[in-house]
Structure formats: structure tokens, C-alpha cells
PDB file of C-alpha atoms and ligand atoms in Angstrom:
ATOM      1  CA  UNK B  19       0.000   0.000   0.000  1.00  0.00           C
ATOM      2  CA  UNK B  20       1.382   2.981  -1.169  1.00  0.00           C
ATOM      3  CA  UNK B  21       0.514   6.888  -0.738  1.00  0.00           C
ATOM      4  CA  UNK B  22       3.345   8.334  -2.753  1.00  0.00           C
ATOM      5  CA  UNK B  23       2.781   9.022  -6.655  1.00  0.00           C
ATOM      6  CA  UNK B  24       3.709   6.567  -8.745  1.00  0.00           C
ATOM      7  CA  UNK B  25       4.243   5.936 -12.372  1.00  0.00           C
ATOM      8  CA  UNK B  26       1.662   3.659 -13.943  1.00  0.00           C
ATOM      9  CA  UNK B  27       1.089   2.625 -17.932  1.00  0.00           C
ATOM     10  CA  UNK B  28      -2.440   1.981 -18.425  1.00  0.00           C
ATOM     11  CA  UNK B  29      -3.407  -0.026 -22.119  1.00  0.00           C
ATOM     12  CA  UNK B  30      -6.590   0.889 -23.806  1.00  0.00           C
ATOM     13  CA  UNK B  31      -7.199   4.381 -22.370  1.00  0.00           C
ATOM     14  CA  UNK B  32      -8.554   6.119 -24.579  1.00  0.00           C
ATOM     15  CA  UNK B  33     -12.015   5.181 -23.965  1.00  0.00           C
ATOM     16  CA  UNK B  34     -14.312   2.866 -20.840  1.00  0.00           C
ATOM     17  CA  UNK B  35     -12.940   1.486 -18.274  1.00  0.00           C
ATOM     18  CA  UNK B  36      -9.297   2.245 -19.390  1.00  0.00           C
ATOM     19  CA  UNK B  37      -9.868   6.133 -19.525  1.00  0.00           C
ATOM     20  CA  UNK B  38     -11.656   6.348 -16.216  1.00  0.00           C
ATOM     21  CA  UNK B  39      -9.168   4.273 -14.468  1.00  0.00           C
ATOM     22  CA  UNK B  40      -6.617   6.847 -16.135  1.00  0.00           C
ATOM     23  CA  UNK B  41      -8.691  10.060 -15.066  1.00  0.00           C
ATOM     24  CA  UNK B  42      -8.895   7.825 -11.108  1.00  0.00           C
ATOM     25  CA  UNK B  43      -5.228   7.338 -11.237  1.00  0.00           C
ATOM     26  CA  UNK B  44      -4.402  11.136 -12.272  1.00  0.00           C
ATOM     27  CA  UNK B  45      -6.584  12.278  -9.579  1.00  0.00           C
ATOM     28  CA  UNK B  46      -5.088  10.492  -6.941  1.00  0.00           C
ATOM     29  CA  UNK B  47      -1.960  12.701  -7.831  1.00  0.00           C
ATOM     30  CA  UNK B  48       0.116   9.200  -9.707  1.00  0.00           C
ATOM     31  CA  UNK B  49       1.787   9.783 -13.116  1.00  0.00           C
ATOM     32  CA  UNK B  50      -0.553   8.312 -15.449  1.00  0.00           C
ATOM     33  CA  UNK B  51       0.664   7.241 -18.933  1.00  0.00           C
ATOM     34  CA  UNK B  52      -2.283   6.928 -20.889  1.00  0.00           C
ATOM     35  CA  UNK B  53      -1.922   4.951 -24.265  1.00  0.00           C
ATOM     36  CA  UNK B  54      -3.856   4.140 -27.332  1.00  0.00           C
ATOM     37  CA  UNK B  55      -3.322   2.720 -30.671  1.00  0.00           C
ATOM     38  CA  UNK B  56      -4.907   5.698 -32.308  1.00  0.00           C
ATOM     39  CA  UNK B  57      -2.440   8.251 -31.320  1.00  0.00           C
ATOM     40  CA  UNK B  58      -5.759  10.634 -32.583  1.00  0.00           C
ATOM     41  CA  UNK B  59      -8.185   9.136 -29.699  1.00  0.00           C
ATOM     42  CA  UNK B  60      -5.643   8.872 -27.727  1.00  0.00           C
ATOM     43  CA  UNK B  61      -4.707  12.640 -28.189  1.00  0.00           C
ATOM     44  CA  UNK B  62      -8.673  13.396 -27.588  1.00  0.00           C
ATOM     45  CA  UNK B  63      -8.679  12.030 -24.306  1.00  0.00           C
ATOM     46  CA  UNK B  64      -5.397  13.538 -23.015  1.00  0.00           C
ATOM     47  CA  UNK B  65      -6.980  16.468 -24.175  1.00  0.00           C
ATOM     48  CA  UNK B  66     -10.344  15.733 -22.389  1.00  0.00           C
ATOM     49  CA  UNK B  67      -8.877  15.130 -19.467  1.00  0.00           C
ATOM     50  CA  UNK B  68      -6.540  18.024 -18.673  1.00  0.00           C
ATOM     51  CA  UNK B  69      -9.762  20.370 -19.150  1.00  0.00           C
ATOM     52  CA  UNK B  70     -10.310  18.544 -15.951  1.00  0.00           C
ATOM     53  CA  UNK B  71      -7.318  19.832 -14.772  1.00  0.00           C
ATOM     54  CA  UNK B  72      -5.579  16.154 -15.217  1.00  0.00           C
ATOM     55  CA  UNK B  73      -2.548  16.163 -16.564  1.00  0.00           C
ATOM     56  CA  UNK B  74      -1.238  12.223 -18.182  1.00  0.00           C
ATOM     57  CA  UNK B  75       1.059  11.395 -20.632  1.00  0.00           C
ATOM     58  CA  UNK B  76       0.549   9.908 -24.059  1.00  0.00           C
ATOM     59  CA  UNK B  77       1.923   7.061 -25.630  1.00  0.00           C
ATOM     60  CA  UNK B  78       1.025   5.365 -28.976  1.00  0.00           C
ATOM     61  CA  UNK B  79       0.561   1.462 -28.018  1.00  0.00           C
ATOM     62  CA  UNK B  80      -1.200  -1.388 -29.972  1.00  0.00           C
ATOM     63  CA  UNK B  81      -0.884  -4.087 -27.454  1.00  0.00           C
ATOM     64  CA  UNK B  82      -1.501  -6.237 -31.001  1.00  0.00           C
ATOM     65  CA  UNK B  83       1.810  -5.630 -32.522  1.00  0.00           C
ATOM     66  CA  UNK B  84       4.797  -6.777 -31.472  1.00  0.00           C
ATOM     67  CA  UNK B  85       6.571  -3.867 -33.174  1.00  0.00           C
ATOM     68  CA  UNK B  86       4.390  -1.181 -31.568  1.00  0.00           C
ATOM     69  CA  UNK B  87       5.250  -3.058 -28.084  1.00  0.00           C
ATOM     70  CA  UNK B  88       9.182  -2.826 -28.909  1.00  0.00           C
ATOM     71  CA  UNK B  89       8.624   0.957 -30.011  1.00  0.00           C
ATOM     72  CA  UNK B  90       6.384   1.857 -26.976  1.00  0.00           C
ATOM     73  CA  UNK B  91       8.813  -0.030 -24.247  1.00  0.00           C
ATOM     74  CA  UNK B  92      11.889   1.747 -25.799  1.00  0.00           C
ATOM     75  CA  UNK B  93      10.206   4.813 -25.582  1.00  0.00           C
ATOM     76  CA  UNK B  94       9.262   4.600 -21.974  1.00  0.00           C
ATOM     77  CA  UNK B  95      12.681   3.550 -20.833  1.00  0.00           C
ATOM     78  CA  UNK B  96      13.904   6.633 -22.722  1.00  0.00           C
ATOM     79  CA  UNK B  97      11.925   8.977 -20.767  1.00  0.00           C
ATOM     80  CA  UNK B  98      11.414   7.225 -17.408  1.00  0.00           C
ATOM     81  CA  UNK B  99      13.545   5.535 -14.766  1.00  0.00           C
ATOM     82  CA  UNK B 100      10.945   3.054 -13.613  1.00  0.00           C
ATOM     83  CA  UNK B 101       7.566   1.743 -14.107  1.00  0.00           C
ATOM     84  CA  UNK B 102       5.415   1.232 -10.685  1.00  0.00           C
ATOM     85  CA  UNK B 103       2.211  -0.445 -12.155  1.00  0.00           C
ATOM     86  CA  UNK B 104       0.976  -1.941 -15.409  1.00  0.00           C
ATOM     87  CA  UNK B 105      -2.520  -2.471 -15.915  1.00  0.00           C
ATOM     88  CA  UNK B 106      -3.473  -4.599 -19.116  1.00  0.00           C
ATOM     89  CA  UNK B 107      -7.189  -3.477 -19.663  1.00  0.00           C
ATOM     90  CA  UNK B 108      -6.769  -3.347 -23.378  1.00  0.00           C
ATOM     91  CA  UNK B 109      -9.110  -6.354 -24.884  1.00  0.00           C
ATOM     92  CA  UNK B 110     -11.648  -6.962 -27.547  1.00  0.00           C
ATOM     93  CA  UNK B 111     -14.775  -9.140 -27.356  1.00  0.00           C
ATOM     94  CA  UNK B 112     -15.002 -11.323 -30.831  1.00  0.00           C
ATOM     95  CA  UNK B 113     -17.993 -10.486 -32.974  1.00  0.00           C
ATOM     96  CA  UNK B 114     -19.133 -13.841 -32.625  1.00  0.00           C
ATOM     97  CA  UNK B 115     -21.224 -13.926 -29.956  1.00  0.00           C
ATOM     98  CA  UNK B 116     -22.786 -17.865 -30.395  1.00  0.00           C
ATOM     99  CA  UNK B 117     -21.760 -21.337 -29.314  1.00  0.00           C
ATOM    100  CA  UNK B 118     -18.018 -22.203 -29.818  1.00  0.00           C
ATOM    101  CA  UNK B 119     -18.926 -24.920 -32.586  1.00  0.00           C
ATOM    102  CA  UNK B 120     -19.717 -22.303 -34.958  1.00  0.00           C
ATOM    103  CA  UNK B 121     -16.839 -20.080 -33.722  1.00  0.00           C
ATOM    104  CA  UNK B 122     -14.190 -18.916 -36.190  1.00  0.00           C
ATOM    105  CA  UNK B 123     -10.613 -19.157 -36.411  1.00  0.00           C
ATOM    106  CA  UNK B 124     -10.258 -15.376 -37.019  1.00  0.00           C
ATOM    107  CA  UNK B 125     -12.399 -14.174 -34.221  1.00  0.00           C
ATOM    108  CA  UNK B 126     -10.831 -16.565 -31.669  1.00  0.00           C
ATOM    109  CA  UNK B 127      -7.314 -15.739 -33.181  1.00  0.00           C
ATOM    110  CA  UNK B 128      -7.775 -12.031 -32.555  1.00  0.00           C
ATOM    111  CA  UNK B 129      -8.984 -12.549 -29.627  1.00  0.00           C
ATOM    112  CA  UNK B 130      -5.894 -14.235 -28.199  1.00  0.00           C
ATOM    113  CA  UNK B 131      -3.320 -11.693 -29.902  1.00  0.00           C
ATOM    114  CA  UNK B 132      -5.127  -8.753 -28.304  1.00  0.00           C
ATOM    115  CA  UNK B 133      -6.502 -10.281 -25.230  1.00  0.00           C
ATOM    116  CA  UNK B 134      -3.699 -12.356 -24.138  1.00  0.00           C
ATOM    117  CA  UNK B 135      -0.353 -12.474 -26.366  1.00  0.00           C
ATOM    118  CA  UNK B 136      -0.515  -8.729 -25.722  1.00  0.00           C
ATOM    119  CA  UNK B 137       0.152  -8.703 -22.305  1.00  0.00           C
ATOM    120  CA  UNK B 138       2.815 -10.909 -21.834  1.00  0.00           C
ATOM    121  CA  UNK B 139       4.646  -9.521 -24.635  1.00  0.00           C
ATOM    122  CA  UNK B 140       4.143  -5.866 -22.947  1.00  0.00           C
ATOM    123  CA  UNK B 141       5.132  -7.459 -19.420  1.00  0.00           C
ATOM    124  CA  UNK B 142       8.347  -8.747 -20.689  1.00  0.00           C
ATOM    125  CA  UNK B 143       9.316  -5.504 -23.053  1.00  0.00           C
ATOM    126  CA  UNK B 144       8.823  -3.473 -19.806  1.00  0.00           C
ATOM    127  CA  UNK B 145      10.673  -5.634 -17.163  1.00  0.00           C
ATOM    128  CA  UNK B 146      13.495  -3.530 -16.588  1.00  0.00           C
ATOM    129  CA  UNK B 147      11.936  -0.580 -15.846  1.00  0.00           C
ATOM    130  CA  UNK B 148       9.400  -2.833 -13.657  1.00  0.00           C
ATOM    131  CA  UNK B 149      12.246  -4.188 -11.566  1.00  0.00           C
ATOM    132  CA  UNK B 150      13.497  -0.373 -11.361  1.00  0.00           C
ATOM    133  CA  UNK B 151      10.525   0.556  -9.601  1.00  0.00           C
ATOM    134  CA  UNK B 152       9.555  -2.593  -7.361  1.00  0.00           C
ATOM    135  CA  UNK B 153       7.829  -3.281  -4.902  1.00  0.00           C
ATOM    136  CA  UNK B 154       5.689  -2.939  -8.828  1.00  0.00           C
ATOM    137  CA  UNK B 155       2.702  -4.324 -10.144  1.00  0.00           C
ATOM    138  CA  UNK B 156       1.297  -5.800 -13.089  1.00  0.00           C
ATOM    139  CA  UNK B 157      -2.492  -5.811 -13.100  1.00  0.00           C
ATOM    140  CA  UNK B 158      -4.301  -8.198 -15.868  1.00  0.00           C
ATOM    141  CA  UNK B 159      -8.065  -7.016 -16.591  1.00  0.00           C
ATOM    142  CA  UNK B 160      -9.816 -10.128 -17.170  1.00  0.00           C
ATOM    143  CA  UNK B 161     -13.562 -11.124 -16.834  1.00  0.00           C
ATOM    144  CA  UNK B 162     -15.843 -13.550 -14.964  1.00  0.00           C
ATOM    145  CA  UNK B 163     -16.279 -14.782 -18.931  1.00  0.00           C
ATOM    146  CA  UNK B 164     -12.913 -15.957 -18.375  1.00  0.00           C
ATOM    147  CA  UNK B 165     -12.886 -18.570 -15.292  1.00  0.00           C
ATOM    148  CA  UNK B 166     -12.693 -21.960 -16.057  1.00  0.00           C
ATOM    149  CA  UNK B 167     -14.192 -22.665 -12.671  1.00  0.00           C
ATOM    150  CA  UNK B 168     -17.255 -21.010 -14.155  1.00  0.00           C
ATOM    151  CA  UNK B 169     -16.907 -21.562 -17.741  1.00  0.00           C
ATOM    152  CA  UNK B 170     -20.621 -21.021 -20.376  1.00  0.00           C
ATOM    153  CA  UNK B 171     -20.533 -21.192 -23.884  1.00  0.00           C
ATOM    154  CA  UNK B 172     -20.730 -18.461 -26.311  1.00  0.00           C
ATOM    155  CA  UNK B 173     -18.203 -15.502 -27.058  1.00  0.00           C
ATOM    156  CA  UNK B 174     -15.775 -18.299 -27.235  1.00  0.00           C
ATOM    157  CA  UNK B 175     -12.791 -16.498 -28.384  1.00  0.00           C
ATOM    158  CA  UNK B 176     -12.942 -13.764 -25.748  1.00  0.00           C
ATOM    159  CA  UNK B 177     -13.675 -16.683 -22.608  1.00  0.00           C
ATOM    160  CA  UNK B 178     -10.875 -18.386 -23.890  1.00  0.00           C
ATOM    161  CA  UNK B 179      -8.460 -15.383 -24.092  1.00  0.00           C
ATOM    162  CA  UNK B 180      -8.714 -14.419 -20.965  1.00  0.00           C
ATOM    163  CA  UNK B 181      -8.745 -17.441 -19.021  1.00  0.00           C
ATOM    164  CA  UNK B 182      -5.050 -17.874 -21.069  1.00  0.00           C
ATOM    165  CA  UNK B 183      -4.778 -14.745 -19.805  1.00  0.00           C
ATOM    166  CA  UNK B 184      -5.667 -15.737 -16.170  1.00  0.00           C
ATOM    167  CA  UNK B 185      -3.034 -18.649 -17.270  1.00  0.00           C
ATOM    168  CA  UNK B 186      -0.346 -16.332 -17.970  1.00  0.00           C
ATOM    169  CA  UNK B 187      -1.529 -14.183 -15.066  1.00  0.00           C
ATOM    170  CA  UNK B 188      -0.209 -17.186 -12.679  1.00  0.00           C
ATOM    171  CA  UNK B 189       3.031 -18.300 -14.650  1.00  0.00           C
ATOM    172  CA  UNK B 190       4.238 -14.705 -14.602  1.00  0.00           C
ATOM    173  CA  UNK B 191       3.245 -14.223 -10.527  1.00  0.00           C
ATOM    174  CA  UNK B 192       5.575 -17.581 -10.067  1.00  0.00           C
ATOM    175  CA  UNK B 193       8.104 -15.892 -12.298  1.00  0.00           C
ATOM    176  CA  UNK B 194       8.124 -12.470 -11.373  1.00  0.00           C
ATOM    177  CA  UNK B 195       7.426 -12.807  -7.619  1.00  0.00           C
ATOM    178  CA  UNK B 196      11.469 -13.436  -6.639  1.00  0.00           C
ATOM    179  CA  UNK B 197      11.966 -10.025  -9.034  1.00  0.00           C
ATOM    180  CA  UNK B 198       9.881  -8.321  -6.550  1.00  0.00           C
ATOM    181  CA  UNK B 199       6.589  -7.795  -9.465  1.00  0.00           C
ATOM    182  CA  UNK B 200       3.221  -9.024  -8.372  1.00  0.00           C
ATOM    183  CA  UNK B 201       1.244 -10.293 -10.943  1.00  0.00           C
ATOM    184  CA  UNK B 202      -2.468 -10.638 -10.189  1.00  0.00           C
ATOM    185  CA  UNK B 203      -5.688 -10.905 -13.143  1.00  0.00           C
ATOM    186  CA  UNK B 204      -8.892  -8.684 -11.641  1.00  0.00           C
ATOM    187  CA  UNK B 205     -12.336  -8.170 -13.142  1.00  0.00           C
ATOM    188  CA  UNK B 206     -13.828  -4.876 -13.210  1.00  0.00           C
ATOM    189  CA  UNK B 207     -17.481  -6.288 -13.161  1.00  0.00           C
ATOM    190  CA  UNK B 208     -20.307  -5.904 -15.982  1.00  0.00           C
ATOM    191  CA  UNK B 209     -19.455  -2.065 -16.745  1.00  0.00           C
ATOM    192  CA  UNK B 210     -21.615   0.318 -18.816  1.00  0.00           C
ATOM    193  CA  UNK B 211     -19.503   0.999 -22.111  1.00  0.00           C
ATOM    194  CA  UNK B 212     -19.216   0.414 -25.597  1.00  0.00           C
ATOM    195  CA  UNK B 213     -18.203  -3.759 -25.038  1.00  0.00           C
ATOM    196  CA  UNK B 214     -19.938  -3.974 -21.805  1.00  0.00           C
ATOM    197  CA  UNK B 215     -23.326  -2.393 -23.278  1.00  0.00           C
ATOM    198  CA  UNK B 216     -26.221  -0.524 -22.132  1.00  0.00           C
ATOM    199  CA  UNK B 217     -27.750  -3.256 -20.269  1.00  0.00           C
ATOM    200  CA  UNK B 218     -25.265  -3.797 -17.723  1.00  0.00           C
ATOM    201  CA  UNK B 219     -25.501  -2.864 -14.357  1.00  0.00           C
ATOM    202  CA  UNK B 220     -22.261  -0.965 -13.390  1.00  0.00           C
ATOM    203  CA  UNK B 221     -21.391   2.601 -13.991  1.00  0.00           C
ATOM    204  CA  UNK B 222     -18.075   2.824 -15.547  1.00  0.00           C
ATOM    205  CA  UNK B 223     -16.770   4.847 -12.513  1.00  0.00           C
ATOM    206  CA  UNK B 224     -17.339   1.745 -10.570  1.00  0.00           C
ATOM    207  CA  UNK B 225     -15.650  -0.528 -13.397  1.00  0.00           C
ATOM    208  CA  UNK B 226     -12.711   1.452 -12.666  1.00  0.00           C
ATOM    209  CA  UNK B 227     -12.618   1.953  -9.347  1.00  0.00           C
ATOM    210  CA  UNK B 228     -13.007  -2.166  -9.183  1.00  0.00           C
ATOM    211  CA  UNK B 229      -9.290  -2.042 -10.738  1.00  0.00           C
ATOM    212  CA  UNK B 230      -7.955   1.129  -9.201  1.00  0.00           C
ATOM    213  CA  UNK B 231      -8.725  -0.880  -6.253  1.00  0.00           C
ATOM    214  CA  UNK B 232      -5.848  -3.025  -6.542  1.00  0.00           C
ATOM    215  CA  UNK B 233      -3.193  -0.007  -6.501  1.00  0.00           C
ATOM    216  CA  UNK B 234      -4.843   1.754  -3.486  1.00  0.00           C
ATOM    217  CA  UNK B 235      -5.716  -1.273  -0.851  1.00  0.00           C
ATOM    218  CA  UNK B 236      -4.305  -4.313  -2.492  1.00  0.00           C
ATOM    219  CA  UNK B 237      -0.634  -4.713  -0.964  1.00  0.00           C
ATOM    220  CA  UNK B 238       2.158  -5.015  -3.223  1.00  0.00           C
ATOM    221  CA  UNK B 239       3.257  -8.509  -2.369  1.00  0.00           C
ATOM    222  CA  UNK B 240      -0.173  -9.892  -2.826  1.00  0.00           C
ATOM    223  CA  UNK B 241       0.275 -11.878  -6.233  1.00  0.00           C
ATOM    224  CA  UNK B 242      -1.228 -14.764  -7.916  1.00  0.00           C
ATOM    225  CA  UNK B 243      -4.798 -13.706  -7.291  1.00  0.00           C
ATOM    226  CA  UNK B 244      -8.032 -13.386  -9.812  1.00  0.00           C
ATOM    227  CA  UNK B 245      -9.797 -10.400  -7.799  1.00  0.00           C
ATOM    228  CA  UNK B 246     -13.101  -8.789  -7.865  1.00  0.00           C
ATOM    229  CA  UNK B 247     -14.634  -6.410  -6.033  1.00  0.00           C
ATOM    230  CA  UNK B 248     -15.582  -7.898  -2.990  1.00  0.00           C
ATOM    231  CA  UNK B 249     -12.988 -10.961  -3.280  1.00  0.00           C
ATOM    232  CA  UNK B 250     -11.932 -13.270  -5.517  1.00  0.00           C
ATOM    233  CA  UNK B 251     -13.097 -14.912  -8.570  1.00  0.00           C
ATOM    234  CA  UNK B 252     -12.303 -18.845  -8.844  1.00  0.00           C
ATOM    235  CA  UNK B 253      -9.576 -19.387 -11.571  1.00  0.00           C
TER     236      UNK B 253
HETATM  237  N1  NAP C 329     -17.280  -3.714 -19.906  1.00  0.00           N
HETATM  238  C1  NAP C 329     -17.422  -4.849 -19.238  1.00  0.00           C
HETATM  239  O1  NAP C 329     -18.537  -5.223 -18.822  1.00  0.00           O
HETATM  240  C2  NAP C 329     -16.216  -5.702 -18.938  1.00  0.00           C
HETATM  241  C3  NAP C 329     -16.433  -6.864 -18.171  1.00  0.00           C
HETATM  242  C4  NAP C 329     -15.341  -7.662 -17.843  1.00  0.00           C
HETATM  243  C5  NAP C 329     -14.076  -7.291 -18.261  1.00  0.00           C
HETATM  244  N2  NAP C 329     -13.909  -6.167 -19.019  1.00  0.00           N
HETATM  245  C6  NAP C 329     -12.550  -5.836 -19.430  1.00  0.00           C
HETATM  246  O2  NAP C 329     -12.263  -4.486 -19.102  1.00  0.00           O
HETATM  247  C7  NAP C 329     -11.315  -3.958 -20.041  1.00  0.00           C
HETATM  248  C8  NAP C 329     -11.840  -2.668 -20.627  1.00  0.00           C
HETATM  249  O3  NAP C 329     -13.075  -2.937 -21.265  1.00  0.00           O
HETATM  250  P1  NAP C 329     -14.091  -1.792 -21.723  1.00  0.00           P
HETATM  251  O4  NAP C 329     -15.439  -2.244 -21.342  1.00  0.00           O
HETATM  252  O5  NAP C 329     -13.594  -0.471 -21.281  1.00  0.00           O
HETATM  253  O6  NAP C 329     -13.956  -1.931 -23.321  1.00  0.00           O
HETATM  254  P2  NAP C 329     -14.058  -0.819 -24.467  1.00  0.00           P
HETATM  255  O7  NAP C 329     -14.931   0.289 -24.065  1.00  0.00           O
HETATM  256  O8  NAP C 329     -14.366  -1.596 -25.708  1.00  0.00           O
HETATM  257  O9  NAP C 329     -12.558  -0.258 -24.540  1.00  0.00           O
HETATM  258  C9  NAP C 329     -11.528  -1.118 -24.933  1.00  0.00           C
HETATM  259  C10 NAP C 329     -10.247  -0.319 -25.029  1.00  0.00           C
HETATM  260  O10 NAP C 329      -9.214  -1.211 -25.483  1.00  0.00           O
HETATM  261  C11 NAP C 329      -8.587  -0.611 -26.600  1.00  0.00           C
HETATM  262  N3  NAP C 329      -7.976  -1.592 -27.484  1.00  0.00           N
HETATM  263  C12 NAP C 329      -8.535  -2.639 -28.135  1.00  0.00           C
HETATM  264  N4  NAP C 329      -7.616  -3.283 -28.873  1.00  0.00           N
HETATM  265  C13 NAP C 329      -6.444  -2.615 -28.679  1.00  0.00           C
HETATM  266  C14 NAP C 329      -5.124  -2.789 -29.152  1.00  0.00           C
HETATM  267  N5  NAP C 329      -4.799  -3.757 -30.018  1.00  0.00           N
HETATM  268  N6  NAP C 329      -4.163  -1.938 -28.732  1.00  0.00           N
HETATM  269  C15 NAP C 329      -4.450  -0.945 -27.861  1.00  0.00           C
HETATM  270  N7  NAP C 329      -5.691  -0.719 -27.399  1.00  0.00           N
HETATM  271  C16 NAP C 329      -6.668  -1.551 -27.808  1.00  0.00           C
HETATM  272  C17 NAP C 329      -9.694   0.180 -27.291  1.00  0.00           C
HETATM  273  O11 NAP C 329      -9.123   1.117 -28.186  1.00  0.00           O
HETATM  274  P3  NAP C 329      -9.916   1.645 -29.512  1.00  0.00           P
HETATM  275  O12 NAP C 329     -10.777   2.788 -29.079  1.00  0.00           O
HETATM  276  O13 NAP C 329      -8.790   2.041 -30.411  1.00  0.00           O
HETATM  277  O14 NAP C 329     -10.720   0.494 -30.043  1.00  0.00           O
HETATM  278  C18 NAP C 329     -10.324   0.817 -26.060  1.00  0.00           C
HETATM  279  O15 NAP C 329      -9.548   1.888 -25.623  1.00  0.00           O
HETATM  280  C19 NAP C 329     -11.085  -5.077 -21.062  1.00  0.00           C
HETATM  281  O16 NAP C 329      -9.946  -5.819 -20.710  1.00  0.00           O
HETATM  282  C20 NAP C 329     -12.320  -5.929 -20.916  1.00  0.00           C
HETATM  283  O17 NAP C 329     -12.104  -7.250 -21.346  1.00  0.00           O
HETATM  284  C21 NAP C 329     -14.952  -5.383 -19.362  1.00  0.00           C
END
């Protein structure tokens, strides 16, 4: 548990849960690198959010190309000394939303680039400046969609990504914990925005706040966990 202002990349935050954990974050005083992989929307909601008085930093990031990771790490180490906290929320959902014996290959294949392949590749690329700011976090945003424990069909390739992600979650927590990283996956509930949809029953403020969570009253050495908001989830 930490007080002091910290550095902290956040994927996907341009828009949803991404950009209100971002605008959370800045508020609580931490330096808040917000990237996209439109450096346009991206742009827009630094933009938006320092008429609010927030001030973030940009970075172009598609968590979907391995170049773009390479670029964006290098980038970072440039300008910082160390990275506090990670927080994968960038995802899509596949547009497939029936059973996974009509699934297809491209949906489920995108799924897994963006949803899971894209964090670890990000969580290695930014290692060293991880390890420069431990006691440092990596937090995974995964879904309820994703526990095996619990496991429905339909949206196949997105259920599947992120329990691989929830996979990956606990081989990097074994990995990293001796390098003084935790590693934990957390869901930020059924949120209100453009993948969650109008039907669901959290604001996104809450969404956030769900993962925000984990930097204000989780403590750093806690790893290896699949959290929620009032607990955990079964893996
Ligand atoms: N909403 C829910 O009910 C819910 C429930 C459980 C878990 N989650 C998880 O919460 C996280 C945020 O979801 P959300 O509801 O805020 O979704 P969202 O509104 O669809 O926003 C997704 C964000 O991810 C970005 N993104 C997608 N692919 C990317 C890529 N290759 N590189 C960089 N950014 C990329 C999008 O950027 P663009 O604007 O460029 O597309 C957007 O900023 C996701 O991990 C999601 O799986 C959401």
C-alpha cells in the first residue's frame, strides 16, 4: 500500500474502463501514462482530461503488434527511470457472440493476440523498468467470462483469451514474484460501455474503481490472485 505518486502505464485508455481508471489514477496525484493505438483518440482524451485539470502522458501502443510493443517499451525507458504499475485493460470481445462450434478461427485468433499475447509480450518488453521501480505491479483485466471454474458457452474467443490470460496471469506471478513484481488478473465487473453495453448494471466509474482498487488497498506482495470487487473470482 502505497501513498506516494507513482508511475503507472495503463493499455486501452482512450475510452471505458481504461480512460476512467486513467482520469482515477491522475486524480489520486500518480503519473498516469495513458496509451492508445490511435495516437488521434488517444490525443482526444489527453486532451479531455486536462480540461479537468488532469494532466497524463501519451503514448502510442497497440498491445496487437509486437513492433508497436518494442517501439512503446523503448520509448518509456527513454523517458522514465521506472515503471510502478501496469494495468493490461486493453481487450476486444469477438464479434461472434454464439456457441463455440460455430466459432471462427479469425475471431478466436484475434482474440488471443489482443486479449492475451498482448500482455505478456508488454510485461516482458517493460521488465526492466518494472524491476526499477519494485515493490511494482502488473495488473491483468480479465472477466468472470474468463474462469474456467465457471466456464458457459458463447463468445468463445474472448472466454478463452482471458482465461489464457488468467493462465499467464499465474506463470508470470511464479516468475516475477522473486523479481519483486506481483502479478495478479482482476475483473472490473459488468461495466456500462461500448463492449460492456447498455444493459449492464455498473457505472463505468465503478468498473474502474473495481481495478484502481488493486493499486490503493491491495498490498504489493499480494500476487497470484483473480480479484473482484468484494474478493476473488475462482480461476
Ligand atoms: N465492460 C465490461 O462489462 C467488462 C467486463 C469484464 C471485463 N472487461 C474488461 O475491461 C477492459 C476494458 O473494457 P471496456 O469495457 O472499457 O472496453 P471498451 O470500451 O471496448 O474499450 C476497450 C479499449 O481497449 C482498446 N484496445 C482494443 N484493442 C487494442 C489494441 N490492439 N491496442 C491498444 N488498445 C486496444 C480500445 O481502443 P480503440 O478505441 O482504439 O478500439 C479501447 O480503448 C477489457 O480488458 C475488458 O475485457 C470489461
Amino acid at each position: 500500500m502505497s501513498t506516494s505518486s507513482q508511475t503507472i502505464l495503463v493499455t486501452g485508455g482512450n475510452k471505458g474502463i481504461g480512460f476512467e481508471i486513467c482520469r482515477q489514477l491522475a486524480r489520486l496525484g500518480h503519473h498516469v501514462i495513458l496509451s492508445a493505438r490511435s495516437a488521434e483518440r488517444g490525443e482526444t482524451a489527453v486532451a479531455a482530461l486536462a480540461k479537468e485539470k488532469l494532466e497524463v502522458e501519451f503514448l502510442l501502443l497497440d498491445t496487437s503488434d509486437e513492433s508497436s510493443i518494442r517501439e512503446a517499451a523503448s520509448t518509456l525507458a527513454e523517458n522514465h527511470q521506472a515503471l510502478h504499475a501496469l494495468i493490461n485493460n486493453a481487450a476486444i470481445l469477438d464479434v461472434w457472440q454464439g456457441s463455440i462450434v460455430e466459432a471462427g478461427a479469425a475471431g478466436i485468433r484475434d482474440c488471443f493476440v489482443t486479449n492475451t499475447l498482448g500482455p505478456i509480450l508488454l510485461t516482458q518488453a517493460l521488465l526492466p523498468l518494472l524491476e526499477a521501480g519494485r515493490p511494482s505491479r502488473v495488473i491483468n483485466v480479465s472477466s468472470q467470462l474468463g474462469s474456467v471454474e465457471n466456464m458457459t458457452d458463447g463468445w468463445a474467443g474472448y472466454g478463452i483469451s482471458k482465461a489464457a490470460l488468467n493462465a499467464a496471469t499465474r506463470k508470470l506471478a511464479q516468475a516475477l514474484k522473486p523479481r519483486g513484481i506481483s502479478v495478479n488478473a482482476a475483473s472490473p465487473g459488468w461495466v456500462r460501455t461500448d463492449m460492456g453495453g447498455q444493459s449492464a448494471p455498473l457505472p463505468v466509474e465503478q468498473g474502474a474503481a473495481n481495478i484502481v482498487r488493486l493499486i490503493t488497498d491491495v498490498p504489493s506482495t499480494l500476487t497470484d490472485r483473480f480479484l473482484e470487487a468484494n474478493g476473488e473470482i475462482p480461476w
